[in-house]
């Protein structure tokens, strides 16, 4: 243990005992602090106030306080010497003490602050939540320690802060869709999708393939159709709800059956529209998405069978679906 720390312990104990013998210490005091010219590199008054406040848990210095802490630092015989004195409201000194170090002047700051804190508020030593550790500095050759007559609570380490969740994310989805107006009769299909999220915005690429749908054709026979399409869906999310724009491109595979000129063909599909939906959170990694899509056909092709129009794309198509959505970060 260094000489400075021994002096701190003795000075703190003597200062507390002498102050207690005269009268109870008040929780506030005035501060008179000075530095000699050759000690101008030592910490200033603001630094000392901060150190004391950190130890007692509040700013104890007020100009109208009845007690006065007189502290100063000077240079003497190649060493830095600090003095601390408690003067009561009658002008009586309660034991001036000297603290001395042959090393840097900064070593005296903590020692002075500790002695002053004990003199102002002796209960500060046993109070939970002592001052945070000072900024890191290169360790001295032999690290000093402090012993006092009262137990000192170990400094609380600051709780680790939880890292902020990234605003970006990736989603994958799989679902079932029922459509009307996208084929001659009601069609059911499988949808797959993937997308990226950023805060309340998302952008998805999705694919849909319908199961074959069979319908009667005018003039006899049947028409079997199934639709394959891809769509892009930029969306805005409002809590659990979402609104999206839709662009679709694909083709309908059609074939005639039960007629003399039965053949297969591919009809292009171009559409644009919008989507409304809602998300039901199942866990941090999964959600159920319910959605309804309404699109306008941009190329109303016609299926011809037996020389007559078997079916023409309607102006508007709609679908209902639900998806299981997986969230990745």
XYZ file of C-alpha atoms in Angstrom, residues 15-186:
172
model
C -11.654 13.886 9.985
C -14.824 11.862 10.553
C -14.096 11.264 14.229
C -13.235 14.876 14.948
C -16.291 16.178 13.107
C -18.547 13.709 14.933
C -17.111 14.840 18.286
C -18.011 18.477 17.612
C -21.396 18.095 15.971
C -23.192 16.100 13.306
C -21.895 16.754 9.756
C -24.348 18.403 7.486
C -24.867 17.020 3.994
C -23.750 20.294 2.379
C -20.731 22.583 2.641
C -19.026 25.441 0.924
C -15.822 24.699 -0.961
C -12.727 26.887 -0.969
C -10.090 25.355 -3.219
C -6.736 26.731 -4.351
C -3.591 25.683 -6.208
C -0.173 27.245 -5.989
C 1.486 28.505 -9.167
C 3.837 25.514 -9.322
C 0.830 23.192 -8.928
C -1.108 24.749 -11.787
C -1.120 21.433 -13.670
C -3.169 19.813 -10.918
C -6.950 19.198 -11.402
C -9.047 22.339 -11.109
C -11.972 23.039 -8.772
C -14.536 21.711 -11.239
C -12.766 18.345 -11.362
C -12.670 18.141 -7.554
C -16.375 19.033 -7.296
C -17.197 16.322 -9.807
C -15.213 13.683 -7.920
C -16.844 14.544 -4.597
C -20.337 14.608 -6.132
C -19.716 11.186 -7.674
C -18.904 9.761 -4.252
C -21.788 11.219 -2.238
C -24.315 10.826 -5.031
C -25.240 14.528 -5.361
C -23.636 17.987 -5.573
C -22.947 18.886 -1.926
C -21.495 22.358 -2.448
C -23.664 25.451 -1.927
C -22.499 29.015 -1.149
C -25.010 29.358 1.718
C -23.900 26.195 3.562
C -22.834 26.696 7.193
C -19.707 24.545 6.976
C -16.709 25.106 4.766
C -14.241 22.692 3.210
C -10.881 24.398 2.709
C -8.662 22.455 0.307
C -5.496 23.271 -1.576
C -2.565 21.769 -3.442
C 0.992 23.065 -3.480
C 4.438 21.882 -4.470
C 6.890 21.249 -1.683
C 10.355 19.645 -1.800
C 9.678 18.008 -5.155
C 6.367 16.481 -4.038
C 2.728 17.512 -4.369
C 1.072 18.224 -1.027
C -2.672 18.570 -0.537
C -4.390 19.968 2.567
C -7.994 19.377 3.579
C -9.677 21.141 6.500
C -13.254 21.218 7.794
C -14.327 24.575 9.286
C -17.662 24.726 11.131
C -20.133 27.608 11.362
C -18.229 29.000 14.380
C -15.013 29.291 12.376
C -13.409 26.398 14.222
C -11.096 24.020 12.368
C -11.719 20.330 12.922
C -8.361 18.947 11.997
C -6.460 20.009 8.889
C -4.729 17.058 7.247
C -2.002 16.775 4.649
C -1.849 14.276 1.792
C 1.423 13.881 -0.063
C 2.629 12.096 -3.190
C 5.942 11.963 -4.999
C 4.207 10.984 -8.216
C 1.733 12.792 -10.439
C -0.622 15.381 -8.997
C -3.625 13.466 -10.311
C -3.028 10.851 -7.593
C -4.185 13.384 -5.002
C -7.562 14.075 -6.636
C -9.224 10.831 -5.569
C -7.673 10.997 -2.102
C -8.916 14.543 -1.499
C -12.377 13.728 -2.879
C -12.690 10.699 -0.609
C -11.697 12.656 2.500
C -14.074 15.519 1.644
C -16.960 13.147 0.861
C -16.591 11.423 4.223
C -16.472 14.763 6.047
C -19.604 16.075 4.308
C -21.668 12.877 4.386
C -20.189 9.922 6.347
C -23.082 7.700 5.227
C -21.896 7.949 1.631
C -19.430 5.106 2.234
C -22.190 2.571 2.970
C -24.666 3.857 0.386
C -25.378 1.522 -2.508
C -24.320 2.759 -5.920
C -20.814 4.245 -5.461
C -19.271 6.440 -8.159
C -18.544 4.954 -11.575
C -14.905 4.099 -12.252
C -12.788 6.945 -13.683
C -11.750 6.936 -17.352
C -9.128 4.247 -18.044
C -5.515 5.343 -17.727
C -2.198 3.508 -17.922
C -1.738 1.430 -14.728
C 0.913 2.712 -12.281
C 3.923 0.685 -11.327
C 2.256 -0.458 -8.097
C -1.514 0.043 -7.934
C -2.491 1.689 -4.615
C -5.464 0.552 -2.568
C -7.595 2.231 0.106
C -8.696 0.839 3.448
C -11.236 2.634 5.585
C -12.943 1.968 8.880
C -16.280 1.657 7.114
C -17.183 -0.971 4.478
C -17.149 0.392 0.963
C -19.528 -1.153 -1.545
C -17.869 -2.516 -4.654
C -18.423 -0.340 -7.723
C -21.330 -1.504 -9.802
C -20.378 -2.432 -13.309
C -22.597 -0.743 -15.900
C -25.171 -3.160 -17.247
C -24.394 -4.239 -20.780
C -26.631 -2.505 -23.246
C -28.681 -4.703 -25.495
C -27.669 -4.325 -29.080
C -30.236 -2.647 -31.208
C -32.072 -4.882 -33.622
C -31.185 -4.269 -37.253
C -33.900 -2.471 -39.264
C -33.197 -4.869 -42.139
C -34.653 -8.343 -42.483
C -35.365 -11.101 -44.980
C -38.676 -12.964 -45.341
C -39.605 -16.229 -47.039
C -43.211 -17.353 -47.539
C -45.283 -20.306 -48.672
C -49.063 -20.261 -48.976
C -52.313 -21.265 -50.651
C -54.295 -18.999 -52.990
C -57.828 -19.234 -54.385
C -58.500 -17.137 -57.514
C -61.515 -15.956 -59.473
C -61.269 -14.259 -62.862
C -57.783 -15.616 -63.517
C -59.133 -18.784 -65.194
C -62.447 -19.915 -66.725
C -63.464 -21.316 -63.327
C -62.326 -21.032 -59.715
